[in-house]
C-alpha atoms as a PDB file:
ATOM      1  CA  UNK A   1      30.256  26.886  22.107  1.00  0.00           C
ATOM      2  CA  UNK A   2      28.360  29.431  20.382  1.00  0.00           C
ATOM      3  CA  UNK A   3      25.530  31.284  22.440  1.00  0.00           C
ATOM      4  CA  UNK A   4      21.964  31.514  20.510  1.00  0.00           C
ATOM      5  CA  UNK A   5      21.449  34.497  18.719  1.00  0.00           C
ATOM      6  CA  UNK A   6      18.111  36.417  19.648  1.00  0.00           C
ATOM      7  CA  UNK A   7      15.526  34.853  18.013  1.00  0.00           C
ATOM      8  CA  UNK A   8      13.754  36.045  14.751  1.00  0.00           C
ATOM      9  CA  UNK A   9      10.831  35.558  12.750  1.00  0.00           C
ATOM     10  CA  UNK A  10      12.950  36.251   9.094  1.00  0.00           C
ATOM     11  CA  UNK A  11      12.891  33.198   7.144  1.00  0.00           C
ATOM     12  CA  UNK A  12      16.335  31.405   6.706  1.00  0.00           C
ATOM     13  CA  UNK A  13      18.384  32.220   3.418  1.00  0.00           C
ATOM     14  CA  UNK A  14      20.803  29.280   1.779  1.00  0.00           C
ATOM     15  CA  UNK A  15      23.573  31.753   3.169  1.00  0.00           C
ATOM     16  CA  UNK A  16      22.199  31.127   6.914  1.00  0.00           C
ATOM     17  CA  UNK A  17      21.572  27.830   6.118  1.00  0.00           C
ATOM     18  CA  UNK A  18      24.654  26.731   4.731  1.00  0.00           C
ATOM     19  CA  UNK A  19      26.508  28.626   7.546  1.00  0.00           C
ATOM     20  CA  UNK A  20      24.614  26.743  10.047  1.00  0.00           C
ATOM     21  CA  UNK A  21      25.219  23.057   8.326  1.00  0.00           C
ATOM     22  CA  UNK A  22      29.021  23.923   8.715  1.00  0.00           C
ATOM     23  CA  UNK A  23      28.821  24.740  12.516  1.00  0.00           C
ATOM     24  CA  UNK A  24      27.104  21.665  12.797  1.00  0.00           C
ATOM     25  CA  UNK A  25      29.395  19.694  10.812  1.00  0.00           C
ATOM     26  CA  UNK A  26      32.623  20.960  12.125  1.00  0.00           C
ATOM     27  CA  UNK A  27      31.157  20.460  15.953  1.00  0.00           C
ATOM     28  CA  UNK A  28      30.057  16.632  15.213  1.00  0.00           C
ATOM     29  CA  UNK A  29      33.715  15.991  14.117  1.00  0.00           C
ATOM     30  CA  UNK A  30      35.008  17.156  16.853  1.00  0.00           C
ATOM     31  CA  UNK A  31      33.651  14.343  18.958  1.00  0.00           C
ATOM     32  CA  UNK A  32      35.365  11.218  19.247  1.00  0.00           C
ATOM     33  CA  UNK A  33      32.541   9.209  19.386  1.00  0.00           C
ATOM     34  CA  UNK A  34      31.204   9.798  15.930  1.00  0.00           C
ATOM     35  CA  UNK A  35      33.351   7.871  13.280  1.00  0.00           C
ATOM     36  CA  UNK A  36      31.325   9.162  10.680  1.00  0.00           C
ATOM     37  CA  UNK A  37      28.718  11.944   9.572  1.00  0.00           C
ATOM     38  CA  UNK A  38      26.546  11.700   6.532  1.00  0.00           C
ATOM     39  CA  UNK A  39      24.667  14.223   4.650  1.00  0.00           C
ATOM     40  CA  UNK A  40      21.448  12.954   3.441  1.00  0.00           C
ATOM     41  CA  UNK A  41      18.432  14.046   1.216  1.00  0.00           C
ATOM     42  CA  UNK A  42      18.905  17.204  -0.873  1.00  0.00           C
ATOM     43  CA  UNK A  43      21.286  18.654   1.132  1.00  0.00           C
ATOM     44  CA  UNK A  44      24.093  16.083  -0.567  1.00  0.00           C
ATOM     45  CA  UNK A  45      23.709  17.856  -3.685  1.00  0.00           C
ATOM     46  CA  UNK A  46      23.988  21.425  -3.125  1.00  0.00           C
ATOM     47  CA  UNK A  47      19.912  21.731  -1.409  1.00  0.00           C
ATOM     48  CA  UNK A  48      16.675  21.232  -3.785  1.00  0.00           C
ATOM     49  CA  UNK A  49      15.830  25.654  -2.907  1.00  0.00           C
ATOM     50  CA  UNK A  50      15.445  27.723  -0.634  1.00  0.00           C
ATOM     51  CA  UNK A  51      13.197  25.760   1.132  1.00  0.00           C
ATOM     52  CA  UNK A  52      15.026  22.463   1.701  1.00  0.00           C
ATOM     53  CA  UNK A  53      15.786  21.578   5.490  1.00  0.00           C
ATOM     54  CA  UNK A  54      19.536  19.938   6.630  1.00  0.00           C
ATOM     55  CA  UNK A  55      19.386  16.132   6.918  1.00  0.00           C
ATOM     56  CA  UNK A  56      22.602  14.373   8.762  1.00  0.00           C
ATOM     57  CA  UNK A  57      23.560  11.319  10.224  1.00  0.00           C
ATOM     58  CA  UNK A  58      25.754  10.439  12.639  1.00  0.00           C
ATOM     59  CA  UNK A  59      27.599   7.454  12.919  1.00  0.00           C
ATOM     60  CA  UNK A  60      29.132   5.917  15.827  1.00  0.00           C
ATOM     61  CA  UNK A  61      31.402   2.869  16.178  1.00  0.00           C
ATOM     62  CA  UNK A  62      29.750   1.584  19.262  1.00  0.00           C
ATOM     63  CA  UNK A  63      26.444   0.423  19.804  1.00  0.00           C
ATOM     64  CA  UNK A  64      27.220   1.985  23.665  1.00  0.00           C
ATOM     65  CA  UNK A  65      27.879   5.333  22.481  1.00  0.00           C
ATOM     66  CA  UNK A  66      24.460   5.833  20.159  1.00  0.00           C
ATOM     67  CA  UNK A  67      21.891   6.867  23.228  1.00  0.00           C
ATOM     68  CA  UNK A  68      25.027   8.645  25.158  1.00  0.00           C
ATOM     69  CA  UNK A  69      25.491  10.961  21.631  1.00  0.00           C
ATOM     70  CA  UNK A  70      21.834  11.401  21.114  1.00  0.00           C
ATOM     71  CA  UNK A  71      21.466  13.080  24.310  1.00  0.00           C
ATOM     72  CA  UNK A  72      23.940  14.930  24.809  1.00  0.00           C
ATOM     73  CA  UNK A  73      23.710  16.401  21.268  1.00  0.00           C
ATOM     74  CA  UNK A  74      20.436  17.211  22.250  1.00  0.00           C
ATOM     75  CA  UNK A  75      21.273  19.443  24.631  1.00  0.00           C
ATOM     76  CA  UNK A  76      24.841  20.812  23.128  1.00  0.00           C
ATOM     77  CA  UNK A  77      22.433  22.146  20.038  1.00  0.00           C
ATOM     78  CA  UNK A  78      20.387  24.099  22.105  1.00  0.00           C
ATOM     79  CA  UNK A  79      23.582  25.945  23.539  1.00  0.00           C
ATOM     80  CA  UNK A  80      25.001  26.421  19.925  1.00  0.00           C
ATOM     81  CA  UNK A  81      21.626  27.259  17.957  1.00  0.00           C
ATOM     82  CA  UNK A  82      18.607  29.214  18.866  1.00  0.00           C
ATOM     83  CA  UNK A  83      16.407  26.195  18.339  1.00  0.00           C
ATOM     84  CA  UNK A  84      12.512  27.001  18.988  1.00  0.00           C
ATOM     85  CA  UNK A  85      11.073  23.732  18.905  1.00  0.00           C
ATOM     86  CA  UNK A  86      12.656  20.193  19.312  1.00  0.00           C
ATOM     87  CA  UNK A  87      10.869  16.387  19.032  1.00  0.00           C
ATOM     88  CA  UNK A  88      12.891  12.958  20.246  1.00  0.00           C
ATOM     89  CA  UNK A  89      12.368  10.008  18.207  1.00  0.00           C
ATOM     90  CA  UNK A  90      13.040   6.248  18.513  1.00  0.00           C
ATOM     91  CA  UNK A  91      13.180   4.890  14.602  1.00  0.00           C
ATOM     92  CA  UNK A  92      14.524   1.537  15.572  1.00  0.00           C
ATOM     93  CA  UNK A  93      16.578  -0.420  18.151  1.00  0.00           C
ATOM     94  CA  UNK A  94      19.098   2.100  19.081  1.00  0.00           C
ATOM     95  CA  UNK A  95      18.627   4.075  16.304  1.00  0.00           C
ATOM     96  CA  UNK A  96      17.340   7.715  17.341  1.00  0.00           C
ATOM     97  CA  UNK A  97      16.419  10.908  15.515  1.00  0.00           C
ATOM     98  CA  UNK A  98      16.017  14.433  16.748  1.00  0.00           C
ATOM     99  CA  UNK A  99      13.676  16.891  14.774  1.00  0.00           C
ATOM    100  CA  UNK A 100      14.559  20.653  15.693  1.00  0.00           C
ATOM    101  CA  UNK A 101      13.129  23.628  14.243  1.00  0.00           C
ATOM    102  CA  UNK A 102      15.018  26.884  14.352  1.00  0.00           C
ATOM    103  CA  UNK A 103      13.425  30.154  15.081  1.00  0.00           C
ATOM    104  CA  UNK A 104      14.582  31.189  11.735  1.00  0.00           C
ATOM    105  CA  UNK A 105      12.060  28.040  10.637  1.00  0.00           C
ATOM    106  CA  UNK A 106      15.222  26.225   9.580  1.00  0.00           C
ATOM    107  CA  UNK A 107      14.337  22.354  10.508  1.00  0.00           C
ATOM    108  CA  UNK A 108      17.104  20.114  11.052  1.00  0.00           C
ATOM    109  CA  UNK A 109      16.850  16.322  11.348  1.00  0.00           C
ATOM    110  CA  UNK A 110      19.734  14.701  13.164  1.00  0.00           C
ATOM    111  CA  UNK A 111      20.151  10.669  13.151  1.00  0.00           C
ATOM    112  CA  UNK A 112      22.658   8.594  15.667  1.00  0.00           C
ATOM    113  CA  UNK A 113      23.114   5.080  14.698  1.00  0.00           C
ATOM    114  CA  UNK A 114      25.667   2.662  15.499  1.00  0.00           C
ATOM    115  CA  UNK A 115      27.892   1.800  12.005  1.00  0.00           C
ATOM    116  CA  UNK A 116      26.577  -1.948  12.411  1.00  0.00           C
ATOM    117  CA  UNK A 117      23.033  -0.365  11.573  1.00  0.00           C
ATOM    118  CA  UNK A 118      23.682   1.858   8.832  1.00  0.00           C
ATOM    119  CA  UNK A 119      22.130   1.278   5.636  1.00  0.00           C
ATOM    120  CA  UNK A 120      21.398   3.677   2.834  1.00  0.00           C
ATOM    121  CA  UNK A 121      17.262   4.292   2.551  1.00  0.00           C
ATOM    122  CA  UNK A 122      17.815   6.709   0.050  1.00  0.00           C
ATOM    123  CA  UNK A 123      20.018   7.517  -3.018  1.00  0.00           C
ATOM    124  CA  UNK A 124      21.309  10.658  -2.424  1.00  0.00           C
ATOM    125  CA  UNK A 125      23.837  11.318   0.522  1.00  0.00           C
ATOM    126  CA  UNK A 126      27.957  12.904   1.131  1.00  0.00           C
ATOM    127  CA  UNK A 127      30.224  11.671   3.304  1.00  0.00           C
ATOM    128  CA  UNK A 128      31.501  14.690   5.548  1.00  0.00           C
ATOM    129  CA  UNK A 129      34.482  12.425   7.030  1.00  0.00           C
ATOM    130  CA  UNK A 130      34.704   8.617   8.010  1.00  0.00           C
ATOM    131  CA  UNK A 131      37.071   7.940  10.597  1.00  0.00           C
ATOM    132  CA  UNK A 132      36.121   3.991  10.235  1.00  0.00           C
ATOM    133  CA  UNK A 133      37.117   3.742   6.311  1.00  0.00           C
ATOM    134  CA  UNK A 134      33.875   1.834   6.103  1.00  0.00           C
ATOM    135  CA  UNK A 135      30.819   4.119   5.612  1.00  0.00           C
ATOM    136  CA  UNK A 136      30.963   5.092   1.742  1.00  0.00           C
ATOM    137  CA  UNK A 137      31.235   1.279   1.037  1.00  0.00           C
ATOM    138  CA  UNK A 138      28.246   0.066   3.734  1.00  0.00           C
ATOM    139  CA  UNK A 139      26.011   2.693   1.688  1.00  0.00           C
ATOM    140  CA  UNK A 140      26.489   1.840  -1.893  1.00  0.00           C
ATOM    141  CA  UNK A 141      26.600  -1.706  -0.930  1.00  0.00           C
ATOM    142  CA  UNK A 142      23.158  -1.378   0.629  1.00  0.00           C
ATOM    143  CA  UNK A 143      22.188   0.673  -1.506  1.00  0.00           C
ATOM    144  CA  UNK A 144      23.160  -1.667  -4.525  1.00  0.00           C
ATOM    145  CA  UNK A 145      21.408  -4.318  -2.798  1.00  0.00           C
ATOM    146  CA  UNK A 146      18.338  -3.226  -1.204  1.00  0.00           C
ATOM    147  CA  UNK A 147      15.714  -5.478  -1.294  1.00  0.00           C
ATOM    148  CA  UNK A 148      12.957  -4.537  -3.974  1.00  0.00           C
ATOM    149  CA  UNK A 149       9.961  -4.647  -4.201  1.00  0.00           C
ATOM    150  CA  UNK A 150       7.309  -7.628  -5.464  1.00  0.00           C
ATOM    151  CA  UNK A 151       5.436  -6.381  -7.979  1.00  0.00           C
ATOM    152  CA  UNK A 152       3.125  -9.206  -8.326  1.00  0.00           C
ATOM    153  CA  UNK A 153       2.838  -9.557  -4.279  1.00  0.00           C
ATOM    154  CA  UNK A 154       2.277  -5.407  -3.922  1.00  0.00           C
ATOM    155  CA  UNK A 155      -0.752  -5.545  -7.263  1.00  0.00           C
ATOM    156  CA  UNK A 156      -2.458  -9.272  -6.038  1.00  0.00           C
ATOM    157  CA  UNK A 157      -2.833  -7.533  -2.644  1.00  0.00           C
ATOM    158  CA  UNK A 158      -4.130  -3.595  -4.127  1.00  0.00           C
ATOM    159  CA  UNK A 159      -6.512  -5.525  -6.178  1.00  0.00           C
ATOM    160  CA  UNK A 160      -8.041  -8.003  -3.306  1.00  0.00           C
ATOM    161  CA  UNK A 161      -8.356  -5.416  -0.897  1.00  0.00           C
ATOM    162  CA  UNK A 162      -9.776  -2.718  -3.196  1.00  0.00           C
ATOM    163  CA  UNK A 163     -12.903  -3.965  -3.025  1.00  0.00           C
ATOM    164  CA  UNK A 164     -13.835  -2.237   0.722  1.00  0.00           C
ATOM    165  CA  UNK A 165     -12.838   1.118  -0.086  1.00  0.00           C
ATOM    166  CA  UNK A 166     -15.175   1.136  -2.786  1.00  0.00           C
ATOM    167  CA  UNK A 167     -18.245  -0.301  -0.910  1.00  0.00           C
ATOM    168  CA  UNK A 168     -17.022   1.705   2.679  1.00  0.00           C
ATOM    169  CA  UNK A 169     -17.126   5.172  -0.060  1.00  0.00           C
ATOM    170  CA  UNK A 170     -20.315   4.578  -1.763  1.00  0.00           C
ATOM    171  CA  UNK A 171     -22.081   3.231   1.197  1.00  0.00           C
ATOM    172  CA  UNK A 172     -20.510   6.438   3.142  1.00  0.00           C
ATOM    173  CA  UNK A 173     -22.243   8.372   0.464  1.00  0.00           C
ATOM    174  CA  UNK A 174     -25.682   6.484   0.741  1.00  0.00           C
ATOM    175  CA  UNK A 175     -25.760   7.073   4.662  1.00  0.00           C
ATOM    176  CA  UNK A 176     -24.657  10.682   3.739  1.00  0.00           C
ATOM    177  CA  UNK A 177     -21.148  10.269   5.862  1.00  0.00           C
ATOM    178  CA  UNK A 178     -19.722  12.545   3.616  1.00  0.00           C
ATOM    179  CA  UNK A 179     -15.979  13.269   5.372  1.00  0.00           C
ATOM    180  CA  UNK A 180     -16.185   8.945   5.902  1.00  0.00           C
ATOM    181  CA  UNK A 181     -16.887   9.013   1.912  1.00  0.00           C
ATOM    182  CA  UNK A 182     -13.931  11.065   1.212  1.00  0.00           C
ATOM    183  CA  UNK A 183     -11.628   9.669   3.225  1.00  0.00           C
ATOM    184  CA  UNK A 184     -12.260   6.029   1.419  1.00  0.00           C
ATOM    185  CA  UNK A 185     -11.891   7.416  -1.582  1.00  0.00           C
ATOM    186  CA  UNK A 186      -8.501   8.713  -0.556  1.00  0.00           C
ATOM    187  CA  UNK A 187      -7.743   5.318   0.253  1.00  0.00           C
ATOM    188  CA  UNK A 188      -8.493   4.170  -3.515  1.00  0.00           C
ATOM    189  CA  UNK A 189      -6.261   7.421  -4.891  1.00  0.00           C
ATOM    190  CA  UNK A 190      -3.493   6.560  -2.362  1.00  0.00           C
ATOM    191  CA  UNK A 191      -3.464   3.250  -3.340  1.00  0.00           C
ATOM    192  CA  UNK A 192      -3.371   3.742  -7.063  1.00  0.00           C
ATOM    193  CA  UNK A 193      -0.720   5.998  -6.890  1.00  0.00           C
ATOM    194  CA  UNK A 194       1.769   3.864  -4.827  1.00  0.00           C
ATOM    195  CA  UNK A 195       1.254   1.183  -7.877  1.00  0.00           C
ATOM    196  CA  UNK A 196       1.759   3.961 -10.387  1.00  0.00           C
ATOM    197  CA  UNK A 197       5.343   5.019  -8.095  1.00  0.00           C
ATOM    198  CA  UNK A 198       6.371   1.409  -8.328  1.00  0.00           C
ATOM    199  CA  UNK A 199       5.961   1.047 -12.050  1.00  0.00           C
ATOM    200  CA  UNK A 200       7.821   4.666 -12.699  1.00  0.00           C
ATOM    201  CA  UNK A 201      10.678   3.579  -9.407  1.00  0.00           C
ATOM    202  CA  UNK A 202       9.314   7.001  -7.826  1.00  0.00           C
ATOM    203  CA  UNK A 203       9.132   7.488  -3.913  1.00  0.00           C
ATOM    204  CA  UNK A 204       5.123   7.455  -3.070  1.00  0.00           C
ATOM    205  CA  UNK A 205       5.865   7.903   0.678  1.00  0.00           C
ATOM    206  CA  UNK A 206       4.718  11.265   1.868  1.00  0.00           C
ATOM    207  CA  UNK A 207       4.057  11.760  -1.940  1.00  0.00           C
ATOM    208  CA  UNK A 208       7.557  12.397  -2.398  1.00  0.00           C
ATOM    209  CA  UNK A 209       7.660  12.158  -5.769  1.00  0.00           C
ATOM    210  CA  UNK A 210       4.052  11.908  -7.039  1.00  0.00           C
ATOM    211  CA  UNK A 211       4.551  15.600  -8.674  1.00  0.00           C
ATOM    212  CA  UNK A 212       7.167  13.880 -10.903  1.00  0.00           C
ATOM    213  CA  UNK A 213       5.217  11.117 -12.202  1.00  0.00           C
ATOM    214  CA  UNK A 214       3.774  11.139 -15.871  1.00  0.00           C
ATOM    215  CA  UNK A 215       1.612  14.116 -16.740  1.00  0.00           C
ATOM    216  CA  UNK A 216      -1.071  12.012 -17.974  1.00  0.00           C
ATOM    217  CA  UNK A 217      -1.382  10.076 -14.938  1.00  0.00           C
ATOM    218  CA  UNK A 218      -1.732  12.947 -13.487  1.00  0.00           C
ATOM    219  CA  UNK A 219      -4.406  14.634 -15.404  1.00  0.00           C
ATOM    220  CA  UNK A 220      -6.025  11.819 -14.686  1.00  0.00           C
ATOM    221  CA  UNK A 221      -5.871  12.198 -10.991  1.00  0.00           C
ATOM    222  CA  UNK A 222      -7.048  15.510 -11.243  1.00  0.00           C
ATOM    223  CA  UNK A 223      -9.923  14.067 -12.346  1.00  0.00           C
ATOM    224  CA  UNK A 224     -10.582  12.425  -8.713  1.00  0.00           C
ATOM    225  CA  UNK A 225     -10.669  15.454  -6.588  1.00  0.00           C
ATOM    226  CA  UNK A 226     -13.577  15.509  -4.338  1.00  0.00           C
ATOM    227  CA  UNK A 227     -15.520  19.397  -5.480  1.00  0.00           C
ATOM    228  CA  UNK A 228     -17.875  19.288  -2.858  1.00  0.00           C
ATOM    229  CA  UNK A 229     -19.619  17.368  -0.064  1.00  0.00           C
ATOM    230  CA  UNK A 230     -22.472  17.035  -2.492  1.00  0.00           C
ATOM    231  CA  UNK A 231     -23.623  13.183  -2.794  1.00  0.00           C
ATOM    232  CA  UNK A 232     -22.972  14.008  -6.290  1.00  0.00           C
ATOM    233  CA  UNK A 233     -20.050  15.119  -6.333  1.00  0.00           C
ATOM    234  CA  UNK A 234     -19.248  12.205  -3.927  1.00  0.00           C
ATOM    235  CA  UNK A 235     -20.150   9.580  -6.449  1.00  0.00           C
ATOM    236  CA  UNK A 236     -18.159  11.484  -9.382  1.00  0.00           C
ATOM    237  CA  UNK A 237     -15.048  11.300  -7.055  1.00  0.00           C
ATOM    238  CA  UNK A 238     -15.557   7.774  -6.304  1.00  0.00           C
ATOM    239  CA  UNK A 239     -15.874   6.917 -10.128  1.00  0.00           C
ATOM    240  CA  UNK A 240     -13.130   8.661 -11.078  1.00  0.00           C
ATOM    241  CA  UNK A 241     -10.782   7.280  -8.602  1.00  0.00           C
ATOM    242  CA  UNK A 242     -12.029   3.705  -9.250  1.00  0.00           C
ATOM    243  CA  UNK A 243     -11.219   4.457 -13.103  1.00  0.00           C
ATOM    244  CA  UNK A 244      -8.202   5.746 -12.479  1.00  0.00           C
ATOM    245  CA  UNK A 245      -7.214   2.643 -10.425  1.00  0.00           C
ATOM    246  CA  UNK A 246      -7.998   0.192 -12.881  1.00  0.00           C
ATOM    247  CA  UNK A 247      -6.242   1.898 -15.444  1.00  0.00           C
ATOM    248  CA  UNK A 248      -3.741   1.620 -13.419  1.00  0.00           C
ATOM    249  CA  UNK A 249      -3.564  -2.015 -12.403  1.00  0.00           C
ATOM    250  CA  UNK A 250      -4.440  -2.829 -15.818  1.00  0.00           C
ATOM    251  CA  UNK A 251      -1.067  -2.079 -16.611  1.00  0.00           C
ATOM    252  CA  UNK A 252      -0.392  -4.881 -14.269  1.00  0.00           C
ATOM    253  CA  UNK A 253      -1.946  -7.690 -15.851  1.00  0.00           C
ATOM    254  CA  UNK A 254       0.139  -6.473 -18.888  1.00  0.00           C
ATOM    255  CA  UNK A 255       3.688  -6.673 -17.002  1.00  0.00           C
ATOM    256  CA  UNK A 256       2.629  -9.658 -15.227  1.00  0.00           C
ATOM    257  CA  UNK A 257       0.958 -11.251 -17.955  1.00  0.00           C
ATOM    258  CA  UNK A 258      -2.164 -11.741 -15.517  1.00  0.00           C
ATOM    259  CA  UNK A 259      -5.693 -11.562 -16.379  1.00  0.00           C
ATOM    260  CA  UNK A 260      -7.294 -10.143 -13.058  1.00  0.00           C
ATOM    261  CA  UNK A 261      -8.268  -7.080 -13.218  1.00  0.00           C
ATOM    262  CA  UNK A 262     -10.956  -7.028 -15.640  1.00  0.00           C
ATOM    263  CA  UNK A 263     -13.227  -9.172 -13.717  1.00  0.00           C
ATOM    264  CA  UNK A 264     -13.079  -7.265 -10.491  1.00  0.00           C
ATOM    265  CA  UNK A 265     -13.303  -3.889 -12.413  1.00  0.00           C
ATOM    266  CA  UNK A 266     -16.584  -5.586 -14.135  1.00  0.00           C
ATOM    267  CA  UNK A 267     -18.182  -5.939 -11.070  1.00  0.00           C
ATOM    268  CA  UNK A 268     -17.308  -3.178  -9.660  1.00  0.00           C
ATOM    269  CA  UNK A 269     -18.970  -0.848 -11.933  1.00  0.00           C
ATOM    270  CA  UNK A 270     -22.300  -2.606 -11.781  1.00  0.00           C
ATOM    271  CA  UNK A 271     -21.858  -2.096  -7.950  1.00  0.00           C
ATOM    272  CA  UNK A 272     -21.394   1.468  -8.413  1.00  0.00           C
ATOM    273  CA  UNK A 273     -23.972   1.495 -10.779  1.00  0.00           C
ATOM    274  CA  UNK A 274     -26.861   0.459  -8.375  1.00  0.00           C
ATOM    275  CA  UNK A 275     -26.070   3.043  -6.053  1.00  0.00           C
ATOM    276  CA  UNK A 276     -25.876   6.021  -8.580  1.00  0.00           C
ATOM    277  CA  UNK A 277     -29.413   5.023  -9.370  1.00  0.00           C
ATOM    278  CA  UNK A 278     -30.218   5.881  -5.722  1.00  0.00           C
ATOM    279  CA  UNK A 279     -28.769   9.744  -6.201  1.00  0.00           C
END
């Protein structure tokens, strides 16, 4: 194994980067256990920029040997990597995930799962080597038939609930809970944009992908920035991010030939509308 290098507060180049994914890569095949090792995320392509952290998964033919691997690989990366910072977590039955950040600040997420659990959750990922002859066609299977989503289930459900946020933001603002105000209207931006990602097939988790989306959709979210903890500037917020989410799930009752949205957006307004008068 390869002792830790003294530790350094230089940001990591792709050079030191890409030398550390090989150590990594050519250590995990060395272990019997693994029948497979994945690289997920950016890193499958080449890496997004400098910036971009490693992503793997490894893949073990026994359910038995997924907990064993995880912890021992836990410790074995410490020996070969000066690793500053480490977090263990659970993402599933037997299904485990360390999170390790370098001193360099390079951050490296490593996955063990058993080959009976892997699925692809993204689109973009290399085989390194399969031992099993089975991973490359479990991922674009599952990938190929992932379950989407409802569109009509996701929108019925946006719509009925939207309602609170609105009335928890502007009675936030009445009882001058300004931080309570903002984070409610969050809530309604948040919302609005995971219906936008759906419609465009963009990732919304994290806001993944929100910087990709149309640029007129986002204009128009740039509208719903909160400029101060002003009740007026509250309000403004809060009726731009309710305009912006009607817009949005009026594009809804289009797709899904539905006629809901007008009449909560209708009453909404006159809602908001008695409590402007107030400011």
């Amino acid at each position: 194994m390869t002792k830790r290098t003294d530790q350094t507060d230089t940001h990591y180049s792709p050079a030191t980067r890409e030398a550390t994914l090989n150590h990594l890569l050519t250590a995990l095949q060395n272990d019997q256990r693994i029948a497979g090792l994945l690289v997920v995320g950016s890193g499958a392509e080449g890496f997004a920029d400098v910036y971009s952290d490693i992503d793997l998964c490894a893949v073990t033919t026994s359910a038995d040997d997924v907990r064993p691997a995880f912890q021992e690989w836990g410790v074995k990366i410490r020996e070969m990597l000066p690793v500053f910072h480490s977090l263990e977590s659970a993402r599933g039955t037997n299904i485990y995930l360390w999170i390790l950040l370098l001193e360099n600040f390079l951050e490296i997420d490593l996955c063990f799962l058993c080959l009976d659990d892997l699925e692809a959750r993204r689109n973009r990922w290399k085989t390194v080597f399969d031992r099993s002859g089975r991973i490359e066609g479990i991922m674009q299977s599952s990938w190929k038939n992932r379950p989407k989503p409802n569109l009509e289930d996701t929108y019925r459900y946006r719509l009925g609930s939207i309602w609170h946020y609105i009335s928890y933001a502007a009675v936030a603002v009445q009882r001058d809970q300004p931080w309570r105000a903002i984070y409610e209207i969050e809530q309604i931006r948040n919302q609005t944009i995971e219906l936008r990602g759906l419609r465009e097939e963009l990732e919304t988790k994290r806001f993944r992908h929100v910087d990709q989306m149309s640029a007129d959709f986002l204009v128009e979210l740039e509208q719903t920035r909160v400029l101060s903890l002003r009740s007026v500037d509250l309000m403004k917020a809060l009726r731009a991010t309710t305009t912006c989410f009607f817009r949005e799930v009026q594009h809804y009752d289009k797709i899904l030939n539905l006629k809901l949205a007008e009449r909560f957006e209708t009453k909404v307004k006159a809602y908001l509308e008695l409590f402007e008068t107030n400011l």
